[in-house]
Short mmCIF file of C-alpha atoms in Angstrom, two decimals:
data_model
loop_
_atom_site.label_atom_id
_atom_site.label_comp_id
_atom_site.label_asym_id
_atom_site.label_seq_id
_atom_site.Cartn_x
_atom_site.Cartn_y
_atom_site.Cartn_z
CA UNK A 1 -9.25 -2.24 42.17
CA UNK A 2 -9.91 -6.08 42.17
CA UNK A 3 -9.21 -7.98 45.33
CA UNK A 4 -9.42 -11.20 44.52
CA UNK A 5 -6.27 -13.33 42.13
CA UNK A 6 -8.86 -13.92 40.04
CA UNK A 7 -9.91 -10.71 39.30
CA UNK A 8 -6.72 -9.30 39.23
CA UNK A 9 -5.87 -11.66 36.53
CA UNK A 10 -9.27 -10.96 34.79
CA UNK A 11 -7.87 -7.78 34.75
CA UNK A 12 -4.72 -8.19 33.18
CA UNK A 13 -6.23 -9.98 30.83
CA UNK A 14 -8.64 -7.62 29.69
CA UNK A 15 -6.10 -4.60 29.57
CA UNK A 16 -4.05 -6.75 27.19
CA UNK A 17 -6.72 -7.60 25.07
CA UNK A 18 -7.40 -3.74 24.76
CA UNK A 19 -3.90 -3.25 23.33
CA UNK A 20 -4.57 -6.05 20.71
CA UNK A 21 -8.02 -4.90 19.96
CA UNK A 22 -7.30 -1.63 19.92
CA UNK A 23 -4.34 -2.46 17.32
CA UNK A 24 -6.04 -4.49 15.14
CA UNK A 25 -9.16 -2.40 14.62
CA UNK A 26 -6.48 0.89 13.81
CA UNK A 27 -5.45 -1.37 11.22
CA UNK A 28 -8.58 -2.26 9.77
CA UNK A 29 -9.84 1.58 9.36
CA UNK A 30 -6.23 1.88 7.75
CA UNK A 31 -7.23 -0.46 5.14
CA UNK A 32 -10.72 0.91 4.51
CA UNK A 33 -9.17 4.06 4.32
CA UNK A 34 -6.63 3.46 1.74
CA UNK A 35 -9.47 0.96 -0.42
CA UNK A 36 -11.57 3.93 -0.50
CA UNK A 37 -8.83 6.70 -1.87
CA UNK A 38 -8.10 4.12 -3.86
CA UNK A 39 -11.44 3.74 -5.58
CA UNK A 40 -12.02 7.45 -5.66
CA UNK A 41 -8.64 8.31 -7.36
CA UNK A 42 -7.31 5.16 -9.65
CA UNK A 43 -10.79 2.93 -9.77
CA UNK A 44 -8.99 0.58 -12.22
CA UNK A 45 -6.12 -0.65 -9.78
CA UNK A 46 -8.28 -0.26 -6.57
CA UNK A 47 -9.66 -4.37 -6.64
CA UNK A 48 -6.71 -5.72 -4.47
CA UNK A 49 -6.86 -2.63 -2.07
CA UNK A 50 -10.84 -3.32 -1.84
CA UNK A 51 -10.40 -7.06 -2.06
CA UNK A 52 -7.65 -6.70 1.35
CA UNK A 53 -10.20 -4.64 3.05
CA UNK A 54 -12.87 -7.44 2.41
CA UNK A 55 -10.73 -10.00 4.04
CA UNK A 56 -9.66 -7.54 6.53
CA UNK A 57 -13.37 -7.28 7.82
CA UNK A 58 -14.18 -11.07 7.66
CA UNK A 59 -10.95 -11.82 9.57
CA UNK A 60 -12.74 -8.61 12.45
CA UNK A 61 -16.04 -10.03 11.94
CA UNK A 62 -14.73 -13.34 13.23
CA UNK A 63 -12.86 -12.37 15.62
CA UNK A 64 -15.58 -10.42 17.43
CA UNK A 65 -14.20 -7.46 16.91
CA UNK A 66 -16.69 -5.64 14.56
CA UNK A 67 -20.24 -7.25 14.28
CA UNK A 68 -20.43 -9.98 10.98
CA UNK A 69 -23.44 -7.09 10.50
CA UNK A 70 -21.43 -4.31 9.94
CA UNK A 71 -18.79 -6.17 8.54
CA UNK A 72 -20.97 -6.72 5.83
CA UNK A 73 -22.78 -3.52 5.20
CA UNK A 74 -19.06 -1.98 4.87
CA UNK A 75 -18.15 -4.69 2.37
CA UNK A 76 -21.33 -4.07 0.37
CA UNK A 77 -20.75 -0.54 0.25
CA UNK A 78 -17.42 -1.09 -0.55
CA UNK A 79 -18.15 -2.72 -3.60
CA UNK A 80 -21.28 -0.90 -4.02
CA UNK A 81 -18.82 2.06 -4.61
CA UNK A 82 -16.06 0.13 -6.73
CA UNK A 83 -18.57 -0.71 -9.48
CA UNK A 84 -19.73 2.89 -9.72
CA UNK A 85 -16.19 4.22 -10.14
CA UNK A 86 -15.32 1.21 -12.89
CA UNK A 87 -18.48 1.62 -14.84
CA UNK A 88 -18.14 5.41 -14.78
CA UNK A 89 -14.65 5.28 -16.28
#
């Protein structure tokens, strides 16, 4: 347990900053998730599902909540996988 004020509020700090982090990257999984189904079930109407989970990883990325890395492989995989499904159909 932290002695000092300082750490105690460090601590506070950090525990609330789980709760938001912990939110926000639920919801980001959520909206890879549903971009995904979407492109392997109704490819046609799937760009503003995939297009939300793009900004949904830039606004992560930024944040420093996902590495600007990752956030990119996902998004090129993402489309990657949209293009299949449209030129397939």
């Amino acid at each position: 347990m932290p002695n000092s004020p300082s750490a105690k509020k460090a601590l506070r700090k950090s525990q609330k900053r789980r709760l938001v982090n912990r939110s926000n990257r639920s919801a980001l999984r959520t909206n890879l998730k549903k971009a995904r189904v979407a492109v392997e079930g109704q490819p046609s109407e799937a760009a503003d599902d995939v297009k939300t989970a793009m900004r949904h990883l830039d606004i992560s990325a930024g944040r420093g909540l996902i590495h600007k890395n990752k956030a990119a492989r996902l998004k090129s995989r993402l489309a990657k996988k949209l293009n299949a499904a449209l030129t397939e159909s």
